């Protein structure tokens, strides 16, 4: 980039110098034009005077030159021979027949020429006019000595060049440095250091803010994608494990039957029963995986107004038998109206009540308390220990180690509930005390409630 800037800068200097040269050339031309008109006047006056005067040609040349210094006056034969010259040191032997001003003068015009005089290295302007049949009057004026011209050109251009060089060098190197700083800032931003993004050039500030905003969004998206990928791979590992355990058991029991290890009819019946129950377990896992996958998708139907109390009563009726077996009293109080999928609300409440009965104590209570924007399912069952409580919404998480194996579930129920609650624009949390019971509290935002 610095090289590019330098090339722009050198081009700038070149253009400026060319323009300066043209300007100086223009000034020289102006001076030449001015000289030409003066010289014309001198020629005109001198030719008139020559016609009227009886003086000797040398005298006339000297007199005319004396009043129009530094004009040089020459009388020539139309053959180019010098007859008289106001400059004493002039080379009179030189033949001027072919000089441009002489050719024009011989043709009756006013001859004009501008050329370098070889005698004294000076640019000279010549004007010539025929004043009698054989006599030509020539006046000449040294416009600028060539050395003067070169000095003026040289000094002006050199001064200009030096000025431009030092001024622009400083400006360009500062600009290049600022550009590097700006690029460094952008690189820092792209590396993810979005805090306090400052533009070196104020015009870049909005662009920098836009980049910072996009980088932040990308970072957030990246984090979310990584989280999802991790969840997915955890899920695959857990699901495989959950399915492999019953499959291994099934294979073992089948082998016992195949090899005749289970040889009595009772043992064979037991193997078949265990195979069936492991199959049921696998089916339950697969069904829960499907339910979870459905719950994590966007609903395909528009939400509707749902009377939660009515659904809670229906679920209580359908679970009444199981509750009765454990002598658990089910109770619903309050009211809540939600804008959601009725199926989702049904499933949320069913799962929570099912758990509450499963982990409830004999002769205990399960209460569903409804209020605007909130729904609580509370039981006085076995409770959850503080080390398990933060993980119960994780997929395949079970806090059943020290519990009766009959209560073992798939560990997906609460993950499904959480996904459905989020789909209803709510948030779920749990409070529990081991041995005293649990409370599952769902808060709905105003939007869904
Ligand atoms: P599961 O299918 O094993 O019940 P969940 O995801 O529904 O899976 O529950 C996860 C864990 O949370 C359960 O293993 C259980 O230990 C605990 N849990 C859930 N609900 C209750 C409750 N009402 N009382 C006590 N423990 C509960």
PDB file of N, CA and C in Angstrom, residues 260-348:
ATOM      1  N   UNK A 260     -29.136 -73.589  24.788  1.00  0.00           N
ATOM      2  CA  UNK A 260     -29.763 -74.535  25.696  1.00  0.00           C
ATOM      3  C   UNK A 260     -29.349 -74.334  27.137  1.00  0.00           C
ATOM      4  N   UNK A 261     -28.661 -73.186  27.412  1.00  0.00           N
ATOM      5  CA  UNK A 261     -28.283 -72.887  28.796  1.00  0.00           C
ATOM      6  C   UNK A 261     -29.507 -72.767  29.689  1.00  0.00           C
ATOM      7  N   UNK A 262     -30.558 -72.142  29.107  1.00  0.00           N
ATOM      8  CA  UNK A 262     -31.825 -72.108  29.832  1.00  0.00           C
ATOM      9  C   UNK A 262     -32.584 -73.341  29.381  1.00  0.00           C
ATOM     10  N   UNK A 263     -32.466 -74.454  30.169  1.00  0.00           N
ATOM     11  CA  UNK A 263     -33.037 -75.715  29.676  1.00  0.00           C
ATOM     12  C   UNK A 263     -34.390 -76.059  30.273  1.00  0.00           C
ATOM     13  N   UNK A 264     -34.717 -75.481  31.424  1.00  0.00           N
ATOM     14  CA  UNK A 264     -36.037 -75.801  31.979  1.00  0.00           C
ATOM     15  C   UNK A 264     -37.074 -74.853  31.390  1.00  0.00           C
ATOM     16  N   UNK A 265     -38.338 -75.281  31.294  1.00  0.00           N
ATOM     17  CA  UNK A 265     -39.385 -74.398  30.750  1.00  0.00           C
ATOM     18  C   UNK A 265     -39.487 -73.094  31.542  1.00  0.00           C
ATOM     19  N   UNK A 266     -39.239 -73.142  32.899  1.00  0.00           N
ATOM     20  CA  UNK A 266     -39.344 -71.918  33.702  1.00  0.00           C
ATOM     21  C   UNK A 266     -38.263 -70.917  33.302  1.00  0.00           C
ATOM     22  N   UNK A 267     -37.003 -71.483  33.118  1.00  0.00           N
ATOM     23  CA  UNK A 267     -35.891 -70.595  32.737  1.00  0.00           C
ATOM     24  C   UNK A 267     -36.138 -69.986  31.352  1.00  0.00           C
ATOM     25  N   UNK A 268     -36.662 -70.834  30.465  1.00  0.00           N
ATOM     26  CA  UNK A 268     -36.931 -70.336  29.108  1.00  0.00           C
ATOM     27  C   UNK A 268     -37.995 -69.233  29.139  1.00  0.00           C
ATOM     28  N   UNK A 269     -39.034 -69.463  29.969  1.00  0.00           N
ATOM     29  CA  UNK A 269     -40.093 -68.446  30.074  1.00  0.00           C
ATOM     30  C   UNK A 269     -39.530 -67.147  30.636  1.00  0.00           C
ATOM     31  N   UNK A 270     -38.609 -67.295  31.621  1.00  0.00           N
ATOM     32  CA  UNK A 270     -38.008 -66.098  32.222  1.00  0.00           C
ATOM     33  C   UNK A 270     -37.189 -65.316  31.183  1.00  0.00           C
ATOM     34  N   UNK A 271     -36.398 -66.088  30.384  1.00  0.00           N
ATOM     35  CA  UNK A 271     -35.595 -65.438  29.327  1.00  0.00           C
ATOM     36  C   UNK A 271     -36.500 -64.665  28.381  1.00  0.00           C
ATOM     37  N   UNK A 272     -37.610 -65.332  27.963  1.00  0.00           N
ATOM     38  CA  UNK A 272     -38.532 -64.675  27.007  1.00  0.00           C
ATOM     39  C   UNK A 272     -39.127 -63.424  27.619  1.00  0.00           C
ATOM     40  N   UNK A 273     -39.493 -63.511  28.924  1.00  0.00           N
ATOM     41  CA  UNK A 273     -40.075 -62.328  29.588  1.00  0.00           C
ATOM     42  C   UNK A 273     -39.066 -61.184  29.638  1.00  0.00           C
ATOM     43  N   UNK A 274     -37.815 -61.544  29.979  1.00  0.00           N
ATOM     44  CA  UNK A 274     -36.786 -60.491  30.081  1.00  0.00           C
ATOM     45  C   UNK A 274     -36.496 -59.861  28.705  1.00  0.00           C
ATOM     46  N   UNK A 275     -36.507 -60.739  27.677  1.00  0.00           N
ATOM     47  CA  UNK A 275     -36.305 -60.193  26.309  1.00  0.00           C
ATOM     48  C   UNK A 275     -37.410 -59.187  26.000  1.00  0.00           C
ATOM     49  N   UNK A 276     -38.662 -59.555  26.339  1.00  0.00           N
ATOM     50  CA  UNK A 276     -39.793 -58.642  26.075  1.00  0.00           C
ATOM     51  C   UNK A 276     -39.626 -57.331  26.825  1.00  0.00           C
ATOM     52  N   UNK A 277     -39.228 -57.434  28.127  1.00  0.00           N
ATOM     53  CA  UNK A 277     -39.154 -56.181  28.899  1.00  0.00           C
ATOM     54  C   UNK A 277     -38.013 -55.303  28.389  1.00  0.00           C
ATOM     55  N   UNK A 278     -36.898 -55.924  27.917  1.00  0.00           N
ATOM     56  CA  UNK A 278     -35.794 -55.107  27.351  1.00  0.00           C
ATOM     57  C   UNK A 278     -36.246 -54.448  26.044  1.00  0.00           C
ATOM     58  N   UNK A 279     -37.057 -55.226  25.272  1.00  0.00           N
ATOM     59  CA  UNK A 279     -37.601 -54.638  24.040  1.00  0.00           C
ATOM     60  C   UNK A 279     -38.477 -53.438  24.365  1.00  0.00           C
ATOM     61  N   UNK A 280     -39.311 -53.565  25.409  1.00  0.00           N
ATOM     62  CA  UNK A 280     -40.175 -52.439  25.817  1.00  0.00           C
ATOM     63  C   UNK A 280     -39.332 -51.230  26.192  1.00  0.00           C
ATOM     64  N   UNK A 281     -38.240 -51.526  26.894  1.00  0.00           N
ATOM     65  CA  UNK A 281     -37.370 -50.438  27.334  1.00  0.00           C
ATOM     66  C   UNK A 281     -36.784 -49.705  26.102  1.00  0.00           C
ATOM     67  N   UNK A 282     -36.332 -50.533  25.113  1.00  0.00           N
ATOM     68  CA  UNK A 282     -35.791 -49.916  23.890  1.00  0.00           C
ATOM     69  C   UNK A 282     -36.844 -49.084  23.186  1.00  0.00           C
ATOM     70  N   UNK A 283     -38.056 -49.646  23.123  1.00  0.00           N
ATOM     71  CA  UNK A 283     -39.151 -48.916  22.461  1.00  0.00           C
ATOM     72  C   UNK A 283     -39.435 -47.594  23.156  1.00  0.00           C
ATOM     73  N   UNK A 284     -39.409 -47.669  24.528  1.00  0.00           N
ATOM     74  CA  UNK A 284     -39.672 -46.436  25.294  1.00  0.00           C
ATOM     75  C   UNK A 284     -38.616 -45.373  24.967  1.00  0.00           C
ATOM     76  N   UNK A 285     -37.344 -45.822  24.885  1.00  0.00           N
ATOM     77  CA  UNK A 285     -36.265 -44.861  24.555  1.00  0.00           C
ATOM     78  C   UNK A 285     -36.505 -44.276  23.165  1.00  0.00           C
ATOM     79  N   UNK A 286     -36.803 -45.149  22.211  1.00  0.00           N
ATOM     80  CA  UNK A 286     -36.998 -44.669  20.829  1.00  0.00           C
ATOM     81  C   UNK A 286     -38.185 -43.706  20.755  1.00  0.00           C
ATOM     82  N   UNK A 287     -39.259 -44.059  21.467  1.00  0.00           N
ATOM     83  CA  UNK A 287     -40.432 -43.178  21.446  1.00  0.00           C
ATOM     84  C   UNK A 287     -40.101 -41.815  22.047  1.00  0.00           C
ATOM     85  N   UNK A 288     -39.350 -41.825  23.154  1.00  0.00           N
ATOM     86  CA  UNK A 288     -38.981 -40.548  23.786  1.00  0.00           C
ATOM     87  C   UNK A 288     -38.055 -39.726  22.898  1.00  0.00           C
ATOM     88  N   UNK A 289     -37.145 -40.429  22.164  1.00  0.00           N
ATOM     89  CA  UNK A 289     -36.258 -39.696  21.242  1.00  0.00           C
ATOM     90  C   UNK A 289     -37.108 -39.003  20.176  1.00  0.00           C
ATOM     91  N   UNK A 290     -38.101 -39.722  19.675  1.00  0.00           N
ATOM     92  CA  UNK A 290     -38.967 -39.128  18.648  1.00  0.00           C
ATOM     93  C   UNK A 290     -39.763 -37.954  19.207  1.00  0.00           C
ATOM     94  N   UNK A 291     -40.249 -38.117  20.440  1.00  0.00           N
ATOM     95  CA  UNK A 291     -41.018 -37.024  21.070  1.00  0.00           C
ATOM     96  C   UNK A 291     -40.135 -35.794  21.269  1.00  0.00           C
ATOM     97  N   UNK A 292     -38.885 -36.060  21.693  1.00  0.00           N
ATOM     98  CA  UNK A 292     -37.958 -34.943  21.907  1.00  0.00           C
ATOM     99  C   UNK A 292     -37.664 -34.235  20.585  1.00  0.00           C
ATOM    100  N   UNK A 293     -37.427 -35.028  19.550  1.00  0.00           N
ATOM    101  CA  UNK A 293     -37.120 -34.410  18.251  1.00  0.00           C
ATOM    102  C   UNK A 293     -38.295 -33.574  17.764  1.00  0.00           C
ATOM    103  N   UNK A 294     -39.541 -34.065  18.011  1.00  0.00           N
ATOM    104  CA  UNK A 294     -40.730 -33.285  17.617  1.00  0.00           C
ATOM    105  C   UNK A 294     -40.816 -32.007  18.439  1.00  0.00           C
ATOM    106  N   UNK A 295     -40.540 -32.133  19.745  1.00  0.00           N
ATOM    107  CA  UNK A 295     -40.663 -30.975  20.647  1.00  0.00           C
ATOM    108  C   UNK A 295     -39.662 -29.890  20.298  1.00  0.00           C
ATOM    109  N   UNK A 296     -38.501 -30.283  19.746  1.00  0.00           N
ATOM    110  CA  UNK A 296     -37.472 -29.285  19.421  1.00  0.00           C
ATOM    111  C   UNK A 296     -37.744 -28.588  18.098  1.00  0.00           C
ATOM    112  N   UNK A 297     -38.676 -29.131  17.310  1.00  0.00           N
ATOM    113  CA  UNK A 297     -39.003 -28.485  16.029  1.00  0.00           C
ATOM    114  C   UNK A 297     -40.025 -27.373  16.242  1.00  0.00           C
ATOM    115  N   UNK A 298     -40.131 -26.485  15.251  1.00  0.00           N
ATOM    116  CA  UNK A 298     -41.150 -25.435  15.326  1.00  0.00           C
ATOM    117  C   UNK A 298     -42.524 -26.077  15.151  1.00  0.00           C
ATOM    118  N   UNK A 299     -43.553 -25.608  15.873  1.00  0.00           N
ATOM    119  CA  UNK A 299     -44.874 -26.226  15.700  1.00  0.00           C
ATOM    120  C   UNK A 299     -45.395 -25.980  14.288  1.00  0.00           C
ATOM    121  N   UNK A 300     -46.124 -26.980  13.739  1.00  0.00           N
ATOM    122  CA  UNK A 300     -46.627 -26.777  12.376  1.00  0.00           C
ATOM    123  C   UNK A 300     -48.007 -26.145  12.349  1.00  0.00           C
ATOM    124  N   UNK A 301     -48.622 -26.010  13.536  1.00  0.00           N
ATOM    125  CA  UNK A 301     -49.952 -25.375  13.552  1.00  0.00           C
ATOM    126  C   UNK A 301     -49.920 -24.057  14.301  1.00  0.00           C
ATOM    127  N   UNK A 302     -50.865 -23.183  13.989  1.00  0.00           N
ATOM    128  CA  UNK A 302     -50.903 -21.880  14.674  1.00  0.00           C
ATOM    129  C   UNK A 302     -51.347 -22.093  16.128  1.00  0.00           C
ATOM    130  N   UNK A 303     -50.784 -21.311  17.082  1.00  0.00           N
ATOM    131  CA  UNK A 303     -51.191 -21.484  18.477  1.00  0.00           C
ATOM    132  C   UNK A 303     -52.642 -21.042  18.693  1.00  0.00           C
ATOM    133  N   UNK A 304     -53.240 -21.590  19.747  1.00  0.00           N
ATOM    134  CA  UNK A 304     -54.630 -21.210  20.050  1.00  0.00           C
ATOM    135  C   UNK A 304     -54.743 -20.941  21.553  1.00  0.00           C
ATOM    136  N   UNK A 305     -55.874 -20.412  21.968  1.00  0.00           N
ATOM    137  CA  UNK A 305     -56.044 -20.143  23.399  1.00  0.00           C
ATOM    138  C   UNK A 305     -56.364 -21.462  24.107  1.00  0.00           C
ATOM    139  N   UNK A 306     -55.572 -21.715  25.124  1.00  0.00           N
ATOM    140  CA  UNK A 306     -55.702 -23.009  25.807  1.00  0.00           C
ATOM    141  C   UNK A 306     -56.100 -22.780  27.266  1.00  0.00           C
ATOM    142  N   UNK A 307     -57.115 -23.536  27.705  1.00  0.00           N
ATOM    143  CA  UNK A 307     -57.536 -23.466  29.113  1.00  0.00           C
ATOM    144  C   UNK A 307     -56.741 -24.549  29.862  1.00  0.00           C
ATOM    145  N   UNK A 308     -55.724 -24.129  30.582  1.00  0.00           N
ATOM    146  CA  UNK A 308     -54.802 -25.091  31.201  1.00  0.00           C
ATOM    147  C   UNK A 308     -55.493 -25.897  32.315  1.00  0.00           C
ATOM    148  N   UNK A 309     -56.372 -25.223  33.073  1.00  0.00           N
ATOM    149  CA  UNK A 309     -57.048 -25.918  34.185  1.00  0.00           C
ATOM    150  C   UNK A 309     -57.839 -27.117  33.653  1.00  0.00           C
ATOM    151  N   UNK A 310     -58.527 -26.898  32.523  1.00  0.00           N
ATOM    152  CA  UNK A 310     -59.333 -27.986  31.945  1.00  0.00           C
ATOM    153  C   UNK A 310     -58.440 -29.167  31.563  1.00  0.00           C
ATOM    154  N   UNK A 311     -57.303 -28.850  30.926  1.00  0.00           N
ATOM    155  CA  UNK A 311     -56.373 -29.929  30.532  1.00  0.00           C
ATOM    156  C   UNK A 311     -55.849 -30.645  31.782  1.00  0.00           C
ATOM    157  N   UNK A 312     -55.517 -29.869  32.825  1.00  0.00           N
ATOM    158  CA  UNK A 312     -54.978 -30.462  34.064  1.00  0.00           C
ATOM    159  C   UNK A 312     -55.996 -31.453  34.652  1.00  0.00           C
ATOM    160  N   UNK A 313     -57.286 -31.066  34.642  1.00  0.00           N
ATOM    161  CA  UNK A 313     -58.323 -31.975  35.170  1.00  0.00           C
ATOM    162  C   UNK A 313     -58.387 -33.254  34.344  1.00  0.00           C
ATOM    163  N   UNK A 314     -58.307 -33.102  33.021  1.00  0.00           N
ATOM    164  CA  UNK A 314     -58.369 -34.298  32.143  1.00  0.00           C
ATOM    165  C   UNK A 314     -57.211 -35.241  32.450  1.00  0.00           C
ATOM    166  N   UNK A 315     -56.022 -34.670  32.608  1.00  0.00           N
ATOM    167  CA  UNK A 315     -54.839 -35.509  32.871  1.00  0.00           C
ATOM    168  C   UNK A 315     -54.985 -36.208  34.231  1.00  0.00           C
ATOM    169  N   UNK A 316     -55.488 -35.460  35.201  1.00  0.00           N
ATOM    170  CA  UNK A 316     -55.695 -36.067  36.526  1.00  0.00           C
ATOM    171  C   UNK A 316     -56.626 -37.275  36.406  1.00  0.00           C
ATOM    172  N   UNK A 317     -57.654 -37.110  35.567  1.00  0.00           N
ATOM    173  CA  UNK A 317     -58.599 -38.228  35.396  1.00  0.00           C
ATOM    174  C   UNK A 317     -57.881 -39.426  34.768  1.00  0.00           C
ATOM    175  N   UNK A 318     -57.032 -39.135  33.726  1.00  0.00           N
ATOM    176  CA  UNK A 318     -56.387 -40.272  33.043  1.00  0.00           C
ATOM    177  C   UNK A 318     -55.300 -40.923  33.900  1.00  0.00           C
ATOM    178  N   UNK A 319     -54.747 -40.169  34.867  1.00  0.00           N
ATOM    179  CA  UNK A 319     -53.705 -40.768  35.727  1.00  0.00           C
ATOM    180  C   UNK A 319     -54.259 -41.196  37.095  1.00  0.00           C
ATOM    181  N   UNK A 320     -55.565 -41.068  37.251  1.00  0.00           N
ATOM    182  CA  UNK A 320     -56.180 -41.332  38.558  1.00  0.00           C
ATOM    183  C   UNK A 320     -55.884 -42.744  39.058  1.00  0.00           C
ATOM    184  N   UNK A 321     -55.904 -43.690  38.117  1.00  0.00           N
ATOM    185  CA  UNK A 321     -55.715 -45.081  38.521  1.00  0.00           C
ATOM    186  C   UNK A 321     -54.324 -45.285  39.121  1.00  0.00           C
ATOM    187  N   UNK A 322     -53.316 -44.732  38.423  1.00  0.00           N
ATOM    188  CA  UNK A 322     -51.942 -44.885  38.918  1.00  0.00           C
ATOM    189  C   UNK A 322     -51.762 -44.177  40.256  1.00  0.00           C
ATOM    190  N   UNK A 323     -52.418 -43.026  40.367  1.00  0.00           N
ATOM    191  CA  UNK A 323     -52.301 -42.261  41.617  1.00  0.00           C
ATOM    192  C   UNK A 323     -52.951 -43.038  42.758  1.00  0.00           C
ATOM    193  N   UNK A 324     -54.090 -43.643  42.441  1.00  0.00           N
ATOM    194  CA  UNK A 324     -54.808 -44.419  43.467  1.00  0.00           C
ATOM    195  C   UNK A 324     -53.961 -45.573  43.993  1.00  0.00           C
ATOM    196  N   UNK A 325     -53.200 -46.217  43.031  1.00  0.00           N
ATOM    197  CA  UNK A 325     -52.362 -47.358  43.447  1.00  0.00           C
ATOM    198  C   UNK A 325     -51.395 -46.938  44.548  1.00  0.00           C
ATOM    199  N   UNK A 326     -50.917 -45.656  44.464  1.00  0.00           N
ATOM    200  CA  UNK A 326     -49.970 -45.192  45.489  1.00  0.00           C
ATOM    201  C   UNK A 326     -50.665 -44.315  46.527  1.00  0.00           C
ATOM    202  N   UNK A 327     -51.973 -44.303  46.414  1.00  0.00           N
ATOM    203  CA  UNK A 327     -52.811 -43.491  47.330  1.00  0.00           C
ATOM    204  C   UNK A 327     -52.362 -42.031  47.345  1.00  0.00           C
ATOM    205  N   UNK A 328     -52.108 -41.536  46.162  1.00  0.00           N
ATOM    206  CA  UNK A 328     -51.671 -40.132  46.042  1.00  0.00           C
ATOM    207  C   UNK A 328     -52.873 -39.288  45.648  1.00  0.00           C
ATOM    208  N   UNK A 329     -53.060 -38.198  46.344  1.00  0.00           N
ATOM    209  CA  UNK A 329     -54.191 -37.309  46.036  1.00  0.00           C
ATOM    210  C   UNK A 329     -53.750 -36.273  45.013  1.00  0.00           C
ATOM    211  N   UNK A 330     -54.561 -36.163  43.922  1.00  0.00           N
ATOM    212  CA  UNK A 330     -54.234 -35.170  42.884  1.00  0.00           C
ATOM    213  C   UNK A 330     -55.156 -33.976  43.041  1.00  0.00           C
ATOM    214  N   UNK A 331     -54.627 -32.779  42.921  1.00  0.00           N
ATOM    215  CA  UNK A 331     -55.463 -31.596  43.125  1.00  0.00           C
ATOM    216  C   UNK A 331     -55.072 -30.473  42.167  1.00  0.00           C
ATOM    217  N   UNK A 332     -56.079 -29.806  41.587  1.00  0.00           N
ATOM    218  CA  UNK A 332     -55.820 -28.679  40.665  1.00  0.00           C
ATOM    219  C   UNK A 332     -56.472 -27.448  41.244  1.00  0.00           C
ATOM    220  N   UNK A 333     -55.729 -26.340  41.354  1.00  0.00           N
ATOM    221  CA  UNK A 333     -56.425 -25.106  41.722  1.00  0.00           C
ATOM    222  C   UNK A 333     -55.895 -23.928  40.926  1.00  0.00           C
ATOM    223  N   UNK A 334     -56.722 -22.923  40.812  1.00  0.00           N
ATOM    224  CA  UNK A 334     -56.374 -21.722  40.029  1.00  0.00           C
ATOM    225  C   UNK A 334     -56.732 -21.886  38.568  1.00  0.00           C
ATOM    226  N   UNK A 335     -56.385 -20.876  37.789  1.00  0.00           N
ATOM    227  CA  UNK A 335     -56.699 -20.904  36.348  1.00  0.00           C
ATOM    228  C   UNK A 335     -55.569 -20.228  35.571  1.00  0.00           C
ATOM    229  N   UNK A 336     -55.420 -20.698  34.354  1.00  0.00           N
ATOM    230  CA  UNK A 336     -54.393 -20.100  33.476  1.00  0.00           C
ATOM    231  C   UNK A 336     -54.827 -20.287  32.037  1.00  0.00           C
ATOM    232  N   UNK A 337     -54.739 -19.178  31.303  1.00  0.00           N
ATOM    233  CA  UNK A 337     -55.079 -19.260  29.884  1.00  0.00           C
ATOM    234  C   UNK A 337     -53.800 -18.957  29.087  1.00  0.00           C
ATOM    235  N   UNK A 338     -53.512 -19.849  28.133  1.00  0.00           N
ATOM    236  CA  UNK A 338     -52.256 -19.702  27.363  1.00  0.00           C
ATOM    237  C   UNK A 338     -52.537 -19.652  25.877  1.00  0.00           C
ATOM    238  N   UNK A 339     -51.665 -18.929  25.150  1.00  0.00           N
ATOM    239  CA  UNK A 339     -51.749 -19.012  23.688  1.00  0.00           C
ATOM    240  C   UNK A 339     -50.650 -19.973  23.270  1.00  0.00           C
ATOM    241  N   UNK A 340     -51.042 -21.200  22.973  1.00  0.00           N
ATOM    242  CA  UNK A 340     -50.038 -22.234  22.684  1.00  0.00           C
ATOM    243  C   UNK A 340     -50.711 -23.390  21.947  1.00  0.00           C
ATOM    244  N   UNK A 341     -49.934 -24.423  21.684  1.00  0.00           N
ATOM    245  CA  UNK A 341     -50.484 -25.640  21.093  1.00  0.00           C
ATOM    246  C   UNK A 341     -51.083 -26.453  22.241  1.00  0.00           C
ATOM    247  N   UNK A 342     -52.336 -26.855  22.109  1.00  0.00           N
ATOM    248  CA  UNK A 342     -52.979 -27.605  23.181  1.00  0.00           C
ATOM    249  C   UNK A 342     -52.203 -28.904  23.487  1.00  0.00           C
ATOM    250  N   UNK A 343     -51.708 -29.526  22.419  1.00  0.00           N
ATOM    251  CA  UNK A 343     -50.974 -30.798  22.579  1.00  0.00           C
ATOM    252  C   UNK A 343     -49.726 -30.610  23.441  1.00  0.00           C
ATOM    253  N   UNK A 344     -49.050 -29.458  23.219  1.00  0.00           N
ATOM    254  CA  UNK A 344     -47.815 -29.179  23.976  1.00  0.00           C
ATOM    255  C   UNK A 344     -48.131 -29.048  25.464  1.00  0.00           C
ATOM    256  N   UNK A 345     -49.183 -28.271  25.766  1.00  0.00           N
ATOM    257  CA  UNK A 345     -49.547 -28.042  27.173  1.00  0.00           C
ATOM    258  C   UNK A 345     -49.916 -29.386  27.817  1.00  0.00           C
ATOM    259  N   UNK A 346     -50.634 -30.162  27.059  1.00  0.00           N
ATOM    260  CA  UNK A 346     -51.067 -31.479  27.546  1.00  0.00           C
ATOM    261  C   UNK A 346     -49.838 -32.327  27.910  1.00  0.00           C
ATOM    262  N   UNK A 347     -48.883 -32.347  26.981  1.00  0.00           N
ATOM    263  CA  UNK A 347     -47.706 -33.192  27.175  1.00  0.00           C
ATOM    264  C   UNK A 347     -46.845 -32.700  28.343  1.00  0.00           C
ATOM    265  N   UNK A 348     -46.724 -31.365  28.473  1.00  0.00           N
ATOM    266  CA  UNK A 348     -45.924 -30.790  29.578  1.00  0.00           C
ATOM    267  C   UNK A 348     -46.516 -31.269  30.917  1.00  0.00           C
TER     268      UNK A 348
END
